[in-house]
Tab-separated table of C-alpha atoms in Angstrom:
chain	number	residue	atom	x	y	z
A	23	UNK	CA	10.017	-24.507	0.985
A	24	UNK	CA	9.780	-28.314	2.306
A	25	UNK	CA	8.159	-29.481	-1.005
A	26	UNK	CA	10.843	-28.121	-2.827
A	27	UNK	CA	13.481	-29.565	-0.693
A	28	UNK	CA	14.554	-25.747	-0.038
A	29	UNK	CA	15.880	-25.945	3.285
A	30	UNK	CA	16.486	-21.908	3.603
A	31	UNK	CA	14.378	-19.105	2.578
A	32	UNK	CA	15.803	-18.691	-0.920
A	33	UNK	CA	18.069	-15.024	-1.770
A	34	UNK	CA	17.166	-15.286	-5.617
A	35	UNK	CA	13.799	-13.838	-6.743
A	36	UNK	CA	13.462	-16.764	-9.523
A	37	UNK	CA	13.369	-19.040	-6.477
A	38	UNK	CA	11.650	-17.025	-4.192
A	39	UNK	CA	8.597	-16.745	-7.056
A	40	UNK	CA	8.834	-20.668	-7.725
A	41	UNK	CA	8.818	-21.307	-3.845
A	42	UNK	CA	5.894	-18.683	-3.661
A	43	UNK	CA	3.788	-20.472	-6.126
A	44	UNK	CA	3.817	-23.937	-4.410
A	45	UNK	CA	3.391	-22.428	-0.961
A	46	UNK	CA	0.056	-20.160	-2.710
A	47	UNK	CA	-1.981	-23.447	-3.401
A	48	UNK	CA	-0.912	-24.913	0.046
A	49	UNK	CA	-1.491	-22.110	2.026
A	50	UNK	CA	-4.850	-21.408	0.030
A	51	UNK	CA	-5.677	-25.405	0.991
A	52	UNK	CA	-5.434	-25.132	4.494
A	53	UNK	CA	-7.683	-21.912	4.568
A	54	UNK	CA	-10.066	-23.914	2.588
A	55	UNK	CA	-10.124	-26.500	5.401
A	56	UNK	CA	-9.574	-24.886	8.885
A	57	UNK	CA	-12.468	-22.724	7.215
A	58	UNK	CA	-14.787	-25.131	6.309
A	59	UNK	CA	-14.828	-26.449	9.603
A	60	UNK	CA	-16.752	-23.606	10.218
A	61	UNK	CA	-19.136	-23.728	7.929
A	62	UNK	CA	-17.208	-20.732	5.903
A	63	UNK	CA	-16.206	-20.727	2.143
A	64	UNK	CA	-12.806	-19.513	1.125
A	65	UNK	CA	-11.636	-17.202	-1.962
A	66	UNK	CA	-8.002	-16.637	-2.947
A	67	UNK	CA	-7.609	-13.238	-4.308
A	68	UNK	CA	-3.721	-12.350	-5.403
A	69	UNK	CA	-3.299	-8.599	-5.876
A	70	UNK	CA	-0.335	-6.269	-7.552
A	71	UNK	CA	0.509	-3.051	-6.861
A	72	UNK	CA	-1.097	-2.514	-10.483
A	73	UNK	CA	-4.531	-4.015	-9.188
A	74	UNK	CA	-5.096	-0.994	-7.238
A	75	UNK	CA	-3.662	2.035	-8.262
A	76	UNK	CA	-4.746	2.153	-11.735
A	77	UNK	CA	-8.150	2.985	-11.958
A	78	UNK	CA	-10.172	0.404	-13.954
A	79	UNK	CA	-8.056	-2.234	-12.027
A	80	UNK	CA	-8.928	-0.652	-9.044
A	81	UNK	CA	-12.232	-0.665	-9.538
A	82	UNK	CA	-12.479	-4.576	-10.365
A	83	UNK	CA	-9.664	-5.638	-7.547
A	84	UNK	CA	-12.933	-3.553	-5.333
A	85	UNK	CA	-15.844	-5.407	-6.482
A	86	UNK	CA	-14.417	-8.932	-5.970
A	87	UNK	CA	-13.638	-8.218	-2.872
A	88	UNK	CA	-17.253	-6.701	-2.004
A	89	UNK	CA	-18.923	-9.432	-3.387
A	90	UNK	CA	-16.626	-12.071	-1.777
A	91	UNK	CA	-18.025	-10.476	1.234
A	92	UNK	CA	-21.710	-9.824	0.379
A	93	UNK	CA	-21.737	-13.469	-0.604
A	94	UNK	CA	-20.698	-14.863	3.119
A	95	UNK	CA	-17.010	-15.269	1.491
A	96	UNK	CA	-13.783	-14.646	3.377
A	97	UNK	CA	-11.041	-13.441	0.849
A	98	UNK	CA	-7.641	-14.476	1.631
A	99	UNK	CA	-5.666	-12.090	-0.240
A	100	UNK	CA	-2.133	-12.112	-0.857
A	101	UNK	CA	0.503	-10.647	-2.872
A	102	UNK	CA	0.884	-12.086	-5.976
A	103	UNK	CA	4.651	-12.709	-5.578
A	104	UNK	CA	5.110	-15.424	-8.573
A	105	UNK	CA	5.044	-12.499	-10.565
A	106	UNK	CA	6.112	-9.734	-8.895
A	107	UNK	CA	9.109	-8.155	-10.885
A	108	UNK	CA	10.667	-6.044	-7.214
A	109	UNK	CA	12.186	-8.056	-4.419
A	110	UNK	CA	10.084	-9.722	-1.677
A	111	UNK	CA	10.966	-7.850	0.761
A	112	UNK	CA	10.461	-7.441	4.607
A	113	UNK	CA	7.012	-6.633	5.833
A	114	UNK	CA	4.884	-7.082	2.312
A	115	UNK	CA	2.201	-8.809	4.027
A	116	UNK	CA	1.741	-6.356	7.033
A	117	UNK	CA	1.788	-3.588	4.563
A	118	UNK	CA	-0.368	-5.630	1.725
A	119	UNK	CA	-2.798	-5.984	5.389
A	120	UNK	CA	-2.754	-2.384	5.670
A	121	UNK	CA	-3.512	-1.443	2.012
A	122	UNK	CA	-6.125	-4.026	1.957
A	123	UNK	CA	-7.650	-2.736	4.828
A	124	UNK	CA	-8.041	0.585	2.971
A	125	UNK	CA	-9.572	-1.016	-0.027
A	126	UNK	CA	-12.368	-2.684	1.897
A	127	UNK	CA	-12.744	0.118	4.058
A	128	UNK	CA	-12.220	-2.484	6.857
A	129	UNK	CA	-13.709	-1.066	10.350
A	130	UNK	CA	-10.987	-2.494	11.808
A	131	UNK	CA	-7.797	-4.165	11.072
A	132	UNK	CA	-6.096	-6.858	13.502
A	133	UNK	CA	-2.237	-7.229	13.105
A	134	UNK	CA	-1.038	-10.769	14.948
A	135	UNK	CA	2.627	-10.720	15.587
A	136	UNK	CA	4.096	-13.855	18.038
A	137	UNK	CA	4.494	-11.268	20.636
A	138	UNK	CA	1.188	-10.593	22.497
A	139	UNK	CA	1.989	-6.091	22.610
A	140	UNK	CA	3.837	-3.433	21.446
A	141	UNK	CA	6.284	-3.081	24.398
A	142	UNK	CA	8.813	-0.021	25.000
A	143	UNK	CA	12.000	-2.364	24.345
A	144	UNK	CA	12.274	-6.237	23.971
A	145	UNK	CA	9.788	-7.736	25.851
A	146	UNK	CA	12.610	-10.614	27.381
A	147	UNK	CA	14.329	-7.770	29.105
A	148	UNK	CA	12.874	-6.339	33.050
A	149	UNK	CA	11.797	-3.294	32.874
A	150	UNK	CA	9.838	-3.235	29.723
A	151	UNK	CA	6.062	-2.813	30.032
A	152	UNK	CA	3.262	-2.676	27.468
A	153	UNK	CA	2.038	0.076	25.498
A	154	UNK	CA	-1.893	0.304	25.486
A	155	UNK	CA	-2.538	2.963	22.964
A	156	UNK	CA	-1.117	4.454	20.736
A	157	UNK	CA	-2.586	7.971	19.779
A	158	UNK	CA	-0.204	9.336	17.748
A	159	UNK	CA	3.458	9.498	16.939
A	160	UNK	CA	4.871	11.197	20.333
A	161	UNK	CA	3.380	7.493	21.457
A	162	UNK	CA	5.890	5.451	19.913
A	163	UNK	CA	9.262	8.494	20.346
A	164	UNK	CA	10.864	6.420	23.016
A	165	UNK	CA	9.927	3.100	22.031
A	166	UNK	CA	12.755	0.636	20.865
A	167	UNK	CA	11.056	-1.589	17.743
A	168	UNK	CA	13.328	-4.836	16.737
A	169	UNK	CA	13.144	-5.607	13.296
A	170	UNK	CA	12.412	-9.556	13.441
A	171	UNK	CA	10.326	-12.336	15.016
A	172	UNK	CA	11.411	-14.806	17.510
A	173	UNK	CA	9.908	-17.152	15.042
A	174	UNK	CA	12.564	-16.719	12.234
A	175	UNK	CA	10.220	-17.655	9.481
A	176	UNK	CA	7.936	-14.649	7.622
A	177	UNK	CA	8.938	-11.648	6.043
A	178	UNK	CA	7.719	-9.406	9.141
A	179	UNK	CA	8.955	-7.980	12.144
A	180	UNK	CA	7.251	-5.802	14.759
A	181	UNK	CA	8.872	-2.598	12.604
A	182	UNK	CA	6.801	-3.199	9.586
A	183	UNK	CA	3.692	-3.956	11.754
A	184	UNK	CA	4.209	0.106	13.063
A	185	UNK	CA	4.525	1.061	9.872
A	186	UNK	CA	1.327	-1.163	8.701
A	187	UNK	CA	-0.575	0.539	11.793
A	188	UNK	CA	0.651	4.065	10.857
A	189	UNK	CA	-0.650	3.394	7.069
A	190	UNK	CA	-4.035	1.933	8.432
A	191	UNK	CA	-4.358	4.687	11.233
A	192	UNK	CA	-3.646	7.410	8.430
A	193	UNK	CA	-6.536	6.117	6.091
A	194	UNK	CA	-8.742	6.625	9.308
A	195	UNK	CA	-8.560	2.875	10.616
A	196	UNK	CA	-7.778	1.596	14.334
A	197	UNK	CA	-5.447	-0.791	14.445
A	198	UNK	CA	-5.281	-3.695	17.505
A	199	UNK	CA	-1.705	-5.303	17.355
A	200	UNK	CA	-1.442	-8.463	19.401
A	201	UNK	CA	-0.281	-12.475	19.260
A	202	UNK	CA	-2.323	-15.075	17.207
A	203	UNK	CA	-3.488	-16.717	20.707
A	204	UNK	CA	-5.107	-13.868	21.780
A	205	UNK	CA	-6.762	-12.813	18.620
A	206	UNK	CA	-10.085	-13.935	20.048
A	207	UNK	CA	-10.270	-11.364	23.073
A	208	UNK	CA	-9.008	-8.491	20.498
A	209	UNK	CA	-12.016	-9.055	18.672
A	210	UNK	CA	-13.927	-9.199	21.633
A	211	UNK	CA	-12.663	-6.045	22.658
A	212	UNK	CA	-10.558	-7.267	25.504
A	213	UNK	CA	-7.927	-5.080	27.008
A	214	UNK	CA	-5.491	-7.212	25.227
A	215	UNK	CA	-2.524	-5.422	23.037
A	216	UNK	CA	-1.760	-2.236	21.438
A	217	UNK	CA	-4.882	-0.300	20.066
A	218	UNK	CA	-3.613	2.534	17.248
A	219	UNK	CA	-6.027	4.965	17.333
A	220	UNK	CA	-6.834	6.734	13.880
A	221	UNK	CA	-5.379	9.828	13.368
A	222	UNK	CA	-8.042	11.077	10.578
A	223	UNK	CA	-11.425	10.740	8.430
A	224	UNK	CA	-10.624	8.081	5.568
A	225	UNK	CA	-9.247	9.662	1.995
A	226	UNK	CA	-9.705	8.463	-1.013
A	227	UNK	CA	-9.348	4.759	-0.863
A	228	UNK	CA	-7.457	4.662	-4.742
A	229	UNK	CA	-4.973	7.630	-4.023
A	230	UNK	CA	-4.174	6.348	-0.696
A	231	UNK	CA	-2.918	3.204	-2.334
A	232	UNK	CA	-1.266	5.678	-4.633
A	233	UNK	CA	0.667	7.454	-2.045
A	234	UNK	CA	1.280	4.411	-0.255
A	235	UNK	CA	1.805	1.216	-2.244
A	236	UNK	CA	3.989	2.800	-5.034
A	237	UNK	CA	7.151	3.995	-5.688
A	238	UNK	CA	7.367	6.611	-8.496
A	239	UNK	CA	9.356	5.613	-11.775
A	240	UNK	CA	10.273	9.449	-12.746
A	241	UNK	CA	10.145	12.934	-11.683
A	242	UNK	CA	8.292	15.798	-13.075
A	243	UNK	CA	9.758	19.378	-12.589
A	244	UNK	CA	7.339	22.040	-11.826
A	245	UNK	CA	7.376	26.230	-12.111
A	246	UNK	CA	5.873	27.799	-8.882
A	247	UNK	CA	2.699	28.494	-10.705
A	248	UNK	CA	1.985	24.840	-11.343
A	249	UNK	CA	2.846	23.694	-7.713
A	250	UNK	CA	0.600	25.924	-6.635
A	251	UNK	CA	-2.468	25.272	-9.360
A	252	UNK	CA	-1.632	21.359	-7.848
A	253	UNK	CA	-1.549	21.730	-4.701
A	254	UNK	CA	-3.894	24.740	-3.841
A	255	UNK	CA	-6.004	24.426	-6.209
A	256	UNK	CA	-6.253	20.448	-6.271
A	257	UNK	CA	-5.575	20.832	-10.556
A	258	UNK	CA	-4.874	19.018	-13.107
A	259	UNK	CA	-0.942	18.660	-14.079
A	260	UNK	CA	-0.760	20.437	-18.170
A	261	UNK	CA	2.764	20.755	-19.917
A	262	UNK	CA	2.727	24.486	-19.364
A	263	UNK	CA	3.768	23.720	-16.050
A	264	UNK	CA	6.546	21.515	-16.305
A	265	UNK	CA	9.957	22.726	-16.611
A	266	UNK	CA	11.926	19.353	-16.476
A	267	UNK	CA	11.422	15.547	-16.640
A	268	UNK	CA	13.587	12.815	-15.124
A	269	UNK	CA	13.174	9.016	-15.303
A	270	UNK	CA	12.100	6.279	-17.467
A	271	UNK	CA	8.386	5.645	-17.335
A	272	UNK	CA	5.369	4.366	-19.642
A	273	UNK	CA	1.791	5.975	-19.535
A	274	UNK	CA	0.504	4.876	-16.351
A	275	UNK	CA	3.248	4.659	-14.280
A	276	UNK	CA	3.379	6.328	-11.299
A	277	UNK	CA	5.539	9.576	-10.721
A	278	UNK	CA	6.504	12.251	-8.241
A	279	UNK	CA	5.970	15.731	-8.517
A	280	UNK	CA	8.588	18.092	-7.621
A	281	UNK	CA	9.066	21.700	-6.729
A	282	UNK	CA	12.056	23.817	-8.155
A	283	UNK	CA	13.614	22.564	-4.475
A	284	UNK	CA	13.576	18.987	-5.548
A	285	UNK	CA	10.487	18.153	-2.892
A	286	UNK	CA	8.047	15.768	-3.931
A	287	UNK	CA	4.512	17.636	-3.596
A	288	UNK	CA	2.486	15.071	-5.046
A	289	UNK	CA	2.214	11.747	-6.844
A	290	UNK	CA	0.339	10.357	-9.899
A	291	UNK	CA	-0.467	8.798	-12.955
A	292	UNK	CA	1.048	10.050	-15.737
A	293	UNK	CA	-0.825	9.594	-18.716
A	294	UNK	CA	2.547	10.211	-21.467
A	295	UNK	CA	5.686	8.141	-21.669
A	296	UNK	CA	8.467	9.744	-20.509
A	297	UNK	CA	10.136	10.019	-24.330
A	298	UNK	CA	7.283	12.424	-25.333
A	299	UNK	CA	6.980	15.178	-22.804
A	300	UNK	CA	10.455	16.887	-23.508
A	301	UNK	CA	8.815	18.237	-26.561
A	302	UNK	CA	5.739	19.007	-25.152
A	303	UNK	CA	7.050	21.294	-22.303
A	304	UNK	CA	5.891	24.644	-21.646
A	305	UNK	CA	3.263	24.288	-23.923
A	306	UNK	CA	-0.167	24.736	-23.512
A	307	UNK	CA	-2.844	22.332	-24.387
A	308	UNK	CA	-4.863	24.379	-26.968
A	309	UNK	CA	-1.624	24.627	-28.896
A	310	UNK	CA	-0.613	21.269	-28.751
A	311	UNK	CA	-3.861	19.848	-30.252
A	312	UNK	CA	-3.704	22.140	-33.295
A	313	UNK	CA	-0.079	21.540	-33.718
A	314	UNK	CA	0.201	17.426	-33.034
A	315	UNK	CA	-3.886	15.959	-32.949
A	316	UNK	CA	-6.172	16.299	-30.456
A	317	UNK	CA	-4.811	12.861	-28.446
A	318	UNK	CA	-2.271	15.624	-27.044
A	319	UNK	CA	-4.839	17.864	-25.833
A	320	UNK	CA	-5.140	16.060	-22.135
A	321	UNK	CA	-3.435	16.642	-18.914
A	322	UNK	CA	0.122	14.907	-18.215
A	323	UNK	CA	-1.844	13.936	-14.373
A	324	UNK	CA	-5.324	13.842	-14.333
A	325	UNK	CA	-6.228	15.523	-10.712
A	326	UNK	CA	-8.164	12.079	-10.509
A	327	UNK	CA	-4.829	10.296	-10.530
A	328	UNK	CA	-2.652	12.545	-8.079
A	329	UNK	CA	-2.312	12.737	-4.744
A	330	UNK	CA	-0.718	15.173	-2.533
A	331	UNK	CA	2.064	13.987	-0.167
């Protein structure tokens, strides 16, 4: 903000993207240099939503990383806010961490907050004590989370670093939550913190970003007998199955999947725009190639672009 001579975080996105562009090559600058006192080299890598949910983006956003690290590397990765087209918005970063965590297949993933613990109510107040570990979500049932800082400054708050832990935790990843000064004796395995136990074996690293990092741009109606080919049978989604379509959305873009109650059952990739399926409804896929070409002979979700919810 200071170089701007923005003396509040901005409320416009135009403002917030021009402020996040100058603050990028700073922030990337004094990695470079606190880093290189250390004999470590520093790469920027800037990531979308798109980076890792499509699959040949995916794929690349994955190998930069790995050989960042299998080069001696440390990637400083960020969200690529200057041309993000949804609002920054409250806890990005913890959740980006999170995500990012999943990508790498991280061993571990450190959240630094400026309050050393997850505590059962503010901190300030007697009577509040620490809370060790966290196992799973009976844990956190009587615990009071505030939603920002003392420091007034980021986007996070000790809410969004839950959710980050419950994201990380859920793609099989322990999570230590604790203050910048003590991030030394985390790594060290200190009893210092709040350790998040995982709560299961790690899924698919590009559907968990899927599940996770999007938000679905239509709907698609299914009959019972397509619910169940999805979800117990882990198949793809054809236009036999689909009784109704809602949204606007482009090939590619993320949807839900919904039973005849409305419940979203799964998400994924859609491979039509949402202008061509009404036609192509209850059909199956044999008789769509002979009738329109053989480009209308694939799935409307591949079952390597859905996941289940």
């Amino acid at each position: 903000r200071a170089p701007l001579g923005l003396s509040r975080r901005p409320r416009d996105l135009a403002t917030q993207q021009a402020a996040a562009s100058v603050g990028q090559g700073l922030l990337i600058g004094r990695y470079s240099a606190g880093l290189a006192r250390h004999g470590r080299t520093v790469g920027q890598v800037l990531l979308t939503v798109d980076d890792v949910t499509r699959r040949a983006h995916y794929r690349n956003a994955y190998r930069t990383l790995r050989k960042l690290l299998d080069l001696g590397a440390v990637p400083i990765v960020n969200e690529n806010d200057t041309v993000a087209t949804d609002e920054i918005r409250f806890g990005d970063n913890d959740r980006l961490a999170a995500l990012v965590a999943a990508l790498v297949h991280a061993d571990l993933l450190v959240l630094l907050s400026d309050v050393d613990a997850l505590y059962t109510g503010d901190p300030a107040r007697p009577g509040t004590v620490r809370i060790e570990e966290v196992r799973d979500e009976q844990d956190l049932a009587d615990v009071a989370i505030g939603r920002a800082g003392r420091a007034g400054v980021g986007t996070g708050g000790m809410v969004t670093k839950v959710e980050a832990a419950r994201i990380a935790t859920g793609f099989g990843i322990p999570v230590v939550l604790t203050s910048a000064s003590l991030a030394p004796e985390a790594l060290a395995g200190a009893d210092v913190g709040t350790l998040f136990h995982r709560v299961r074996q790690r899924p698919t690293a590009r559907l968990f970003w899927l599940a996770h990092a999007t938000s679905p741009r239509g709907r698609l109606h299914l009959d019972p007998g397509a619910v169940q080919a999805v979800v117990g049978r882990r198949k793809s989604l054809l236009p036999a199955g689909i009784t109704a379509v809602d949204g606007t959305f482009t090939a590619g873009d993320p949807v839900d999947l919904v039973d005849a109650a409305g419940a979203a059952v799964a998400r994924g990739l859609v491979n039509y725009d949402a202008v061509e399926l009404p036609s192509l409804l209850g059909r199956s896929t044999s008789e769509l190639a002979a009738a329109l070409g053989p480009a209308y002979e694939r799935e409307v979700v591949h079952r390597d672009d859905l996941v289940l919810l």
